[in-house]
Tab-separated table of C-alpha atoms in Angstrom:
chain	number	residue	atom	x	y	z
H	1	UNK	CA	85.820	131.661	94.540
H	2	UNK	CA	83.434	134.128	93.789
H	3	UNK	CA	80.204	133.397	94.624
H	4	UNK	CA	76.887	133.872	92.286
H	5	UNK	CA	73.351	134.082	93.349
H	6	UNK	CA	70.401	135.127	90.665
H	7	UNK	CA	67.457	136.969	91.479
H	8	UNK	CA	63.708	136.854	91.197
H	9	UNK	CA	64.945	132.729	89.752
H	10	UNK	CA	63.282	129.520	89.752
H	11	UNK	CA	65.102	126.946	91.636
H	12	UNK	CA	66.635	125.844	88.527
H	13	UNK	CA	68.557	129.297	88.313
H	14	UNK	CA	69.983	129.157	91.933
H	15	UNK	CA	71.023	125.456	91.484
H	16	UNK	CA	72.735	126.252	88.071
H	17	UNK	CA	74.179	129.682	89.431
H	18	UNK	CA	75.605	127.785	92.351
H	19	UNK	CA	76.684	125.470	89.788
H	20	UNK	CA	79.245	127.998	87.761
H	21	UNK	CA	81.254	128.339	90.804
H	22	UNK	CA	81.719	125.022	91.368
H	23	UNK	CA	85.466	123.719	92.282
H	24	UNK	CA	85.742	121.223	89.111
H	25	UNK	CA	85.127	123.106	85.738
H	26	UNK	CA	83.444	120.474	83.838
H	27	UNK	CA	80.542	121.230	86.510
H	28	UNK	CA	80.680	124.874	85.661
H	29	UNK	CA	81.015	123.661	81.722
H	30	UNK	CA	77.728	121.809	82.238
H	31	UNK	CA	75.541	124.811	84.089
H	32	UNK	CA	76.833	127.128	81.358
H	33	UNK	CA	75.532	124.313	78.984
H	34	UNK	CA	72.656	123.758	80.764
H	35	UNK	CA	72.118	127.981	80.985
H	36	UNK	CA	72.593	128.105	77.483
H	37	UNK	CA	70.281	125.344	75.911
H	38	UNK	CA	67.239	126.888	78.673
H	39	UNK	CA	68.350	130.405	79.070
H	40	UNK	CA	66.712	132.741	81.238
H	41	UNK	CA	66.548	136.403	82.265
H	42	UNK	CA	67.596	135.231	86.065
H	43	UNK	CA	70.881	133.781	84.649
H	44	UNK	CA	71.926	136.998	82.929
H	45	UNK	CA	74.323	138.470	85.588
H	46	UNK	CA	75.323	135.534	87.124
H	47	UNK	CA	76.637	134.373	83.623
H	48	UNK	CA	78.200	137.779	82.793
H	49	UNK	CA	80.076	137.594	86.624
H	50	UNK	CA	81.398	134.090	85.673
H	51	UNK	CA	82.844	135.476	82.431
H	52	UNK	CA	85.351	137.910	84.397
H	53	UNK	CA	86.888	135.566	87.055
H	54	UNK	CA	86.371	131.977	85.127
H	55	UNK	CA	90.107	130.664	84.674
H	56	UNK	CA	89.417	128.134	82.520
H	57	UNK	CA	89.096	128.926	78.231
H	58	UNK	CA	86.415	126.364	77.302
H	59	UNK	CA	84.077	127.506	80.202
H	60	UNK	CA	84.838	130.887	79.522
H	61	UNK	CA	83.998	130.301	75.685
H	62	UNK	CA	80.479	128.269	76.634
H	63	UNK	CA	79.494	131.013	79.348
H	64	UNK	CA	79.793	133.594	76.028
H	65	UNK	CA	77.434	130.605	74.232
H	66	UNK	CA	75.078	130.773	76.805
H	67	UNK	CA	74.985	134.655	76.663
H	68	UNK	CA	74.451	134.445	73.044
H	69	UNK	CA	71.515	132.463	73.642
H	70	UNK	CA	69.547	135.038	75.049
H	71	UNK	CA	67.531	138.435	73.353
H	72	UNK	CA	70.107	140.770	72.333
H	73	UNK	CA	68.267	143.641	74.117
H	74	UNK	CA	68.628	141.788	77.364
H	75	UNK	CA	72.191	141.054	77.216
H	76	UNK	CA	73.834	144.153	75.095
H	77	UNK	CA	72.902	146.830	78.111
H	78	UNK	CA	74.703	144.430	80.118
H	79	UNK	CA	77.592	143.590	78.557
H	80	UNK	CA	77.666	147.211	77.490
H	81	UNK	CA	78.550	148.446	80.842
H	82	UNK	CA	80.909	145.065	81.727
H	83	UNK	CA	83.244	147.311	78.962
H	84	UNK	CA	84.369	149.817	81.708
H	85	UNK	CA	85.091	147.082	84.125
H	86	UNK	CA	88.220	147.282	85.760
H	87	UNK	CA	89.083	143.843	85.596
H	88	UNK	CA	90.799	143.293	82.204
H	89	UNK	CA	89.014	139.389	81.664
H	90	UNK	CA	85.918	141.191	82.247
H	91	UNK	CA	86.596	144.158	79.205
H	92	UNK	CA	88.038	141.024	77.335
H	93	UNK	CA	85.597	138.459	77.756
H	94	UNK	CA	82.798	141.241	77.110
H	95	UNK	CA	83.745	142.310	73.673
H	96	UNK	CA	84.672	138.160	72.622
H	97	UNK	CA	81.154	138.007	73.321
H	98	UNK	CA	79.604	140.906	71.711
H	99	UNK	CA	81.751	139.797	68.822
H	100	UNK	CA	79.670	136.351	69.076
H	101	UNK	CA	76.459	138.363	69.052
H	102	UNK	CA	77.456	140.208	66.114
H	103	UNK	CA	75.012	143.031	66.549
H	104	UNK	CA	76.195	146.177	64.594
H	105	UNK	CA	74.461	148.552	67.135
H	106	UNK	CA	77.588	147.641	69.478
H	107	UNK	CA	80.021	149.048	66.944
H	108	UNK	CA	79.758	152.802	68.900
H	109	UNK	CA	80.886	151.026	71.988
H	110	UNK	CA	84.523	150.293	70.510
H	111	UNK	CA	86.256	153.245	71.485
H	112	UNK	CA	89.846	154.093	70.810
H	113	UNK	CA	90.952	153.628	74.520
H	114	UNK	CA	90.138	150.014	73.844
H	115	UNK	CA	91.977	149.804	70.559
H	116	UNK	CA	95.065	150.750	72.823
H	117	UNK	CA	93.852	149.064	75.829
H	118	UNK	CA	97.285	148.298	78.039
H	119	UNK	CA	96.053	144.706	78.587
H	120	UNK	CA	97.093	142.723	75.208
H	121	UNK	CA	94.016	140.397	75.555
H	122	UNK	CA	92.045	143.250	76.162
H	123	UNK	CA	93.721	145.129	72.927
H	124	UNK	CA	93.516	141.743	70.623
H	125	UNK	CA	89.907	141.364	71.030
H	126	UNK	CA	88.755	144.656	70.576
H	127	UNK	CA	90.291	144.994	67.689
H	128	UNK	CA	89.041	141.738	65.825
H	129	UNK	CA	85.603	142.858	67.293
H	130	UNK	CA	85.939	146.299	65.598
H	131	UNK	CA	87.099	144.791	62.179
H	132	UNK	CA	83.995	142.921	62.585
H	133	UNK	CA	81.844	145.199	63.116
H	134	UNK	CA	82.945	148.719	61.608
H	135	UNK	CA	80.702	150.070	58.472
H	136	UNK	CA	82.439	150.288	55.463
H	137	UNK	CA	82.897	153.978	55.883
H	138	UNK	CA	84.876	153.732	59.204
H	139	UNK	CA	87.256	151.297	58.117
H	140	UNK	CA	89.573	153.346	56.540
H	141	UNK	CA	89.939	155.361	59.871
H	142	UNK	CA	90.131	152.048	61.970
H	143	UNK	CA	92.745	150.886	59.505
H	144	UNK	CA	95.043	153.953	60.328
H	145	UNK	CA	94.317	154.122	64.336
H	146	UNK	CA	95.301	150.066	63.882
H	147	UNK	CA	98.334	150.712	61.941
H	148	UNK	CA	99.581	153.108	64.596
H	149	UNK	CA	100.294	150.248	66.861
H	150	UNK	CA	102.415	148.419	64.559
H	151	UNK	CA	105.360	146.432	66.087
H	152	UNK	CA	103.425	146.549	69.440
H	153	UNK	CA	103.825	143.248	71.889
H	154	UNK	CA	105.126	139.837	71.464
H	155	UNK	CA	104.631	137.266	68.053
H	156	UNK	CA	101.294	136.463	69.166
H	157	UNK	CA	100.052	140.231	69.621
H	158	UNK	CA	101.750	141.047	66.060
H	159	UNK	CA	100.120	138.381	64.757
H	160	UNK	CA	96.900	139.243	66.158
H	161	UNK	CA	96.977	142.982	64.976
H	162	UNK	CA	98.247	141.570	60.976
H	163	UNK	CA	95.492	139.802	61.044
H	164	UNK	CA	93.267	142.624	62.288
H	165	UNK	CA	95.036	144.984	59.003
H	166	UNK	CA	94.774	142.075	56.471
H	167	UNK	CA	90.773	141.596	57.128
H	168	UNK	CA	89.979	145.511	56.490
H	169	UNK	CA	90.895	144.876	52.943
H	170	UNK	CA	92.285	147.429	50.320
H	171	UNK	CA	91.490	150.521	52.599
H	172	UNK	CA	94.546	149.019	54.897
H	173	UNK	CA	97.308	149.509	52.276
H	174	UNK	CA	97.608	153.117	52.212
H	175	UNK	CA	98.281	153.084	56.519
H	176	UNK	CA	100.514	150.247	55.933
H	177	UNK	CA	102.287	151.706	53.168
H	178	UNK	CA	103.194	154.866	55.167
H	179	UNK	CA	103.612	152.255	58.719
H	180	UNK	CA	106.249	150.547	56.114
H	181	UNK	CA	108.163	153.656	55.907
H	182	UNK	CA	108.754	154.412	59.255
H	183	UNK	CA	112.434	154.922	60.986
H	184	UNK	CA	111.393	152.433	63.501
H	185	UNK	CA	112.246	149.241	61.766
H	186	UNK	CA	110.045	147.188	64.119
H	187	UNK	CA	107.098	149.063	62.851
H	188	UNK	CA	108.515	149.448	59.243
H	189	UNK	CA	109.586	145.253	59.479
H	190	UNK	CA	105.883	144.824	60.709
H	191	UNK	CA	104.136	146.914	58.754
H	192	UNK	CA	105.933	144.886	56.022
H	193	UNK	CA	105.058	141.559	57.194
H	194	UNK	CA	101.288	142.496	56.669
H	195	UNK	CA	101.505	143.670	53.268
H	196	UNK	CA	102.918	140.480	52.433
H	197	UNK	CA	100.461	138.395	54.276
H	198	UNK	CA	97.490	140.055	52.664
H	199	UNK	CA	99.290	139.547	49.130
H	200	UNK	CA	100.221	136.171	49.963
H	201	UNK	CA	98.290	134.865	52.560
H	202	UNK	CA	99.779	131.324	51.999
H	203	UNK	CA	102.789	132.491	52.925
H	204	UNK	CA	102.577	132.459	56.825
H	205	UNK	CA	103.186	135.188	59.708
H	206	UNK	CA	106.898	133.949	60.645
H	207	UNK	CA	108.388	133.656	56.983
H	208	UNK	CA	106.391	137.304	56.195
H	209	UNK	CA	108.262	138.502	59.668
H	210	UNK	CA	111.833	137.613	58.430
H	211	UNK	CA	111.178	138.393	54.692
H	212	UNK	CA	110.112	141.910	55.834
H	213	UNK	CA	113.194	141.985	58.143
H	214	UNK	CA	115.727	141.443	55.307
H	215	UNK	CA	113.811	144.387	52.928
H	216	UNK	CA	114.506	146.670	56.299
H	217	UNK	CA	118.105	145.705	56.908
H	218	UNK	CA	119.032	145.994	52.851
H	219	UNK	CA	116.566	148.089	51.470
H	220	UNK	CA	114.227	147.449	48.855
H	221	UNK	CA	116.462	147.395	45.915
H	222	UNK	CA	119.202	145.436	47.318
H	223	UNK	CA	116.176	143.149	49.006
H	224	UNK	CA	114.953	142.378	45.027
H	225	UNK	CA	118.263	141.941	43.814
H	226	UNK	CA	119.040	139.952	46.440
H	227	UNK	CA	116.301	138.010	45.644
H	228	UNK	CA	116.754	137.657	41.838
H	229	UNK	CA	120.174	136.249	42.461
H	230	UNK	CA	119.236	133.687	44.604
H	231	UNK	CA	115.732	132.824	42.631
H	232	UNK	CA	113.704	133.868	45.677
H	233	UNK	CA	111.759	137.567	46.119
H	234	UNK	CA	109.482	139.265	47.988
H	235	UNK	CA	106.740	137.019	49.479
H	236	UNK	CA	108.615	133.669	48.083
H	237	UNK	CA	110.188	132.567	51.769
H	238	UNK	CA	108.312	129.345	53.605
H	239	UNK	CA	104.661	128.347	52.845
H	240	UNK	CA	104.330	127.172	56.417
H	241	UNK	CA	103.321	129.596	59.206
H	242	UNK	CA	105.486	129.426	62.211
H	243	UNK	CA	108.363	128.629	59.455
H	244	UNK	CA	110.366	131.979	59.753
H	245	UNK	CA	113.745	130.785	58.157
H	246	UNK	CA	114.992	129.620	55.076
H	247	UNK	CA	116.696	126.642	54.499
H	248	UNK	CA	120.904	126.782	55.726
H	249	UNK	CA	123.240	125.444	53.061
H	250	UNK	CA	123.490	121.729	53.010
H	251	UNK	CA	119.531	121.595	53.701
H	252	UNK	CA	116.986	121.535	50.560
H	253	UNK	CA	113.744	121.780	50.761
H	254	UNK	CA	111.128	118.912	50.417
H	255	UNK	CA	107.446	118.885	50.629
H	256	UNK	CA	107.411	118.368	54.281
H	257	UNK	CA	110.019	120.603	54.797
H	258	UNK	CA	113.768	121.378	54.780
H	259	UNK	CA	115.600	117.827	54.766
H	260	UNK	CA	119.332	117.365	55.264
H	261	UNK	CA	121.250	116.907	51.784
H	262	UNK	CA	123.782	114.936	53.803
H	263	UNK	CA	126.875	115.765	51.325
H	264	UNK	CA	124.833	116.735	48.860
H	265	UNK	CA	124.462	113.354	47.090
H	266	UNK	CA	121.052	111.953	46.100
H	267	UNK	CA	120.169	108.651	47.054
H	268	UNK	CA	119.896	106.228	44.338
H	269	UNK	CA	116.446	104.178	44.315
H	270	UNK	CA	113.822	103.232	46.262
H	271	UNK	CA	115.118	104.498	49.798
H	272	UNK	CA	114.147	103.315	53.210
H	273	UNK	CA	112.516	104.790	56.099
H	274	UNK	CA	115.150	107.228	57.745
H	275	UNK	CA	117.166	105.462	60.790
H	276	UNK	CA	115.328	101.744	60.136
H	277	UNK	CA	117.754	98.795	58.140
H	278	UNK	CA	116.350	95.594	56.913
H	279	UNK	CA	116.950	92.693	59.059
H	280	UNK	CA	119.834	90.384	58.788
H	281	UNK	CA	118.676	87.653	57.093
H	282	UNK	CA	115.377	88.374	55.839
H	283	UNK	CA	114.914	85.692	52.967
H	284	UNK	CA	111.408	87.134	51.332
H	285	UNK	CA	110.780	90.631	49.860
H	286	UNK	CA	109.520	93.203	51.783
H	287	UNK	CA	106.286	93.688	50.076
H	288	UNK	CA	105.261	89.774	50.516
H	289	UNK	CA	105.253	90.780	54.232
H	290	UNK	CA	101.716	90.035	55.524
H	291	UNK	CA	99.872	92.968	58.071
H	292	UNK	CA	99.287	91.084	61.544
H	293	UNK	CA	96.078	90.299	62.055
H	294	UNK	CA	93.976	92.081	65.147
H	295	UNK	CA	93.535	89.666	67.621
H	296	UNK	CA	90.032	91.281	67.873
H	297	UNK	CA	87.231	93.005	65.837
H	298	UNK	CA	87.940	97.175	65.494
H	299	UNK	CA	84.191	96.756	66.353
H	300	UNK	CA	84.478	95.027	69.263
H	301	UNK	CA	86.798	96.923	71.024
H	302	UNK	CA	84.631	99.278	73.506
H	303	UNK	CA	85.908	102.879	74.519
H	304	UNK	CA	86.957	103.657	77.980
H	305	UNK	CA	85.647	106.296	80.381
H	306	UNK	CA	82.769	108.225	80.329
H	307	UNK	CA	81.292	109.604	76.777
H	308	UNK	CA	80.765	113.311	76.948
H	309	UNK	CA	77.324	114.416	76.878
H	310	UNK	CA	74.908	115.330	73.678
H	311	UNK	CA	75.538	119.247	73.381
H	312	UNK	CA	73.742	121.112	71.056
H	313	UNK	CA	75.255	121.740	67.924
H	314	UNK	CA	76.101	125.830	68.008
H	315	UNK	CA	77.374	124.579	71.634
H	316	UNK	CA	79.494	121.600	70.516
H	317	UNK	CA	81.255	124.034	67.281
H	318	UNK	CA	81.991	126.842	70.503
H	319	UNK	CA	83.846	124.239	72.508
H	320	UNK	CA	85.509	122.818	69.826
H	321	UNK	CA	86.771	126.272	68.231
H	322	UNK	CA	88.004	127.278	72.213
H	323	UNK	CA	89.909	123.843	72.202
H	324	UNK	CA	91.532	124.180	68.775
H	325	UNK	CA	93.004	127.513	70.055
H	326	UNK	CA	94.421	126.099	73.396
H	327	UNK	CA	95.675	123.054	71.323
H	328	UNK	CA	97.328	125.795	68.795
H	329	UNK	CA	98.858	127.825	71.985
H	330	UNK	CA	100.205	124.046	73.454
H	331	UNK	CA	100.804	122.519	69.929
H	332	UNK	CA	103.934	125.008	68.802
H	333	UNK	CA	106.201	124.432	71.713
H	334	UNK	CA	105.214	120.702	71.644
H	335	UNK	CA	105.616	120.300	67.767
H	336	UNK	CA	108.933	122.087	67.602
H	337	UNK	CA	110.125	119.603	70.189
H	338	UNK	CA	109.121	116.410	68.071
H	339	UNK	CA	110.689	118.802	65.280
H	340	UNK	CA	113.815	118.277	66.873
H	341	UNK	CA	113.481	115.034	68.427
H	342	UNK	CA	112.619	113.569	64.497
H	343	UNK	CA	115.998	115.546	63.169
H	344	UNK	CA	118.043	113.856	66.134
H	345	UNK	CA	116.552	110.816	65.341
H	346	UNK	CA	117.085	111.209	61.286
H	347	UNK	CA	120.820	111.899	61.786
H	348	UNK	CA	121.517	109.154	64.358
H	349	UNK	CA	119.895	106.603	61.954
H	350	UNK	CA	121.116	107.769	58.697
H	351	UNK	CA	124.589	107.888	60.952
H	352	UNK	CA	123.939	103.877	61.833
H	353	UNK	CA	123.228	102.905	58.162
H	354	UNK	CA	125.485	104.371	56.677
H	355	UNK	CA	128.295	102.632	59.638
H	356	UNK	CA	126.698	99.562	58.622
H	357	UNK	CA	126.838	99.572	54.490
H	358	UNK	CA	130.738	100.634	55.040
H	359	UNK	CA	131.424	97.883	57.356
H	360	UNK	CA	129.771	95.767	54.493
H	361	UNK	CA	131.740	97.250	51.897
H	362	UNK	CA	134.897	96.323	54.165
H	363	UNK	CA	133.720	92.720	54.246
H	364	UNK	CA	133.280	92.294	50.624
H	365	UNK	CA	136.474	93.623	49.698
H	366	UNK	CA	138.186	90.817	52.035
C-alpha cells in the first residue's frame, strides 16, 4: 500500500489523500470523487501517485476525472514527466489521461519509443492518444510508423492498433496497402483485416480477421472467385464482431445468428419455443392464457442495499464508460458460454420433441 501525503493542504487534502489508499476501493472511488468535484493544487501529486499503483479500473478511470478537473497548466507538467516513469501503469495511465484532457500542446510528448512501448497497455494507449491528437499533417507519418507494427500481440492488441489505422482516415490506406503485401502473412492477414474494417465497419474485427486470412492463404483472385461461387466476397463474412466464422454446412443463418437446419427441412407453421412442448391436456388455446397477476404493485416493491451516491454528471459518464469496458473484457468469455449452453439446450429439446411427435405418430397408427 503505498502511502500518499499532500503538501502545503488543508485538512480536507490530507483526509482525502489518506483516503485514496484506503483498503476498500469504493473509499478510494469516493476521495477521487470527492478530489474531483473540489479539486485542488494540494491533491495534484497525490492523485497522479494513485494513478500508477491503483489496481482497480473504475478508480483508476475517476482518479484521471479528477485530474481532468484541474487547470491544464497545473496538471500537463506533471503528467508530462509521469511519461518516463518506469512503472508501465504509470506511462499508461498518464497518456489515458492526457487523452481525457485533450490538449493538442501534448501531441510533441508522443514519441515513437511509446508507439512501440514493450508494455501492450502502454503501446494501446499511446497510440489512440496520438490518433487523437496528431495535426493533420503528421498523420500520414503516424499512419506508416502504426502500420509497421501490424500483426503485433494478441486479438485484443490487433484490435486495438485496427482501430488506431481505421480512425486516421484515407492517409492510412497507402501504409496498409503496402502492410497488405508483406511475406509475413500475419502482417499481410492484418493489414487486411483493417482495410476491410474501415470499408465496412459493420462488418466486425473477427469476421475481417478470417476474411483477410482466406485472401492470404488463396490469393486475391482465387479469394474473389471463391467468393463469386459461393455468393459471398470480400467484406461479406458475419455482421457481428467477435463472429469470426461462417456458418458449417447444415447451419443457415438467421437474424440472431447461425441456427441449426436440422436435416435441412423447414418447419411448417407457427413453431414453438425451441426445447418447450405444450402440456398434455391443455383444453384452451394458448393465446386465451391470462399473464399472472403481481401479487404486489411494481411501485411498491422497494430496492435493496444502499443507492450509490449523486455524482456529477462528467463523473457518472467516466465510471460508466470504465464499467462498460470491464463488462466487454468479462462479457465475451461469459456470452460464448451461454452461446453454448443455449445450442446444448436447443438440440436436447428439439431432440425431446421430436421423440415425442414420433411416439405420437406410433400411437395413431395403432
Amino acid at each position: 500500500m503505498v502511502s500518499i501525503n499532500p503538501t502545503n493542504g488543508t485538512p480536507r487534502d490530507t483526509r482525502l489523500a489518506g483516503a485514496l489508499s484506503a483498503g476498500d476501493p469504493s473509499v478510494r472511488l469516493q476521495a477521487a470523487l470527492a478530489a474531483g468535484s473540489n479539486p485542488g493544487p494540494a491533491l495534484l501529486e497525490p492523485l497522479v501517485e494513485r494513478c500508477a499503483v491503483e489496481p482497480d479500473l473504475f478508480v483508476r478511470d475517476m482518479l484521471s476525472w479528477a485530474l481532468t478537473r484541474m487547470p491544464p497548466e497545473t496538471t500537463l507538467p506533471r503528467l508530462r514527466r509521469e511519461l518516463g516513469s518506469e512503472r508501465a501503469q504509470a506511462r499508461s495511465q498518464a497518456l489515458h489521461t492526457l487523452s481525457k484532457i485533450g490538449d493538442e500542446r501534448a501531441w510533441g510528448w508522443i514519441t515513437h519509443a511509446m508507439l512501440r512501448d514493450p508494455d501492450d497497455e502502454v503501446a494501446r494507449t499511446a497510440w489512440r492518444v496520438a490518433v487523437a491528437l496528431a495535426p493533420e499533417d503528421e498523420k500520414k507519418d503516424l499512419a506508416g510508423e502504426l502500420a509497421g507494427q501490424l500483426g503485433r500481440g494478441d486479438r485484443e492488441v490487433r484490435l486495438s492498433l485496427s482501430r488506431a489505422l481505421a480512425g486516421l482516415g484515407d492517409v492510412a490506406e497507402t501504409a496498409l496497402a503496402t502492410a497488405a503485401a508483406s511475406p509475413d502473412p500475419a502482417v499481410s492477414a492484418h493489414a487486411r483485416a483493417t482495410q476491410l474494417l474501415r470499408r465496412d465497419p459493420e462488418i466486425g474485427f473477427d469476421a475481417a480477421v478470417e476474411e483477410a486470412k482466406r485472401v492470404v492463404a488463396l490469393g486475391p483472385e482465387r479469394a474473389a472467385a471463391a467468393g463469386a461461387g459461393t455468393g459471398t466476397g470480400t467484406g461479406g463474412g458475419p455482421g457481428a464482431d467477435g463472429a469470426g466464422e461462417t456458418a458449417d454446412a447444415g447451419e443457415t443463418a438467421g437474424p440472431m445468428g447461425a441456427t441449426e437446419a436440422r436435416g435441412g427441412r423447414e418447419p411448417t407453421g407457427p413453431s414453438q419455443p425451441t426445447g418447450l412442448t405444450e402440456p398434455v391436456g391443455l383444453t384452451e388455446p394458448v393465446g386465451s392464457i391470462q399473464p399472472v397477476e403481481p401479487t404486489q404493485p411494481v411501485g411498491a416493491i422497494q430496492p435493496t442495499g444502499p443507492t450509490e451516491p449523486s455524482v456529477p454528471s462528467e463523473a457518472a459518464r467516466a465510471l460508466r464508460a470504465a464499467r462498460a469496458e470491464e463488462a466487454e473484457r468479462s462479457g465475451r468469455a461469459d456470452n460464448a458460454g451461454r452461446a453454448d449452453n443455449a445450442e446444448r439446450a436447443d438440440n436436447a429439446g428439439w431432440a425431446e420433441n421430436t421423440g415425442r411427435a414420433e411416439n405420437t405418430g406410433e400411437t395413431a397408427e395403432c
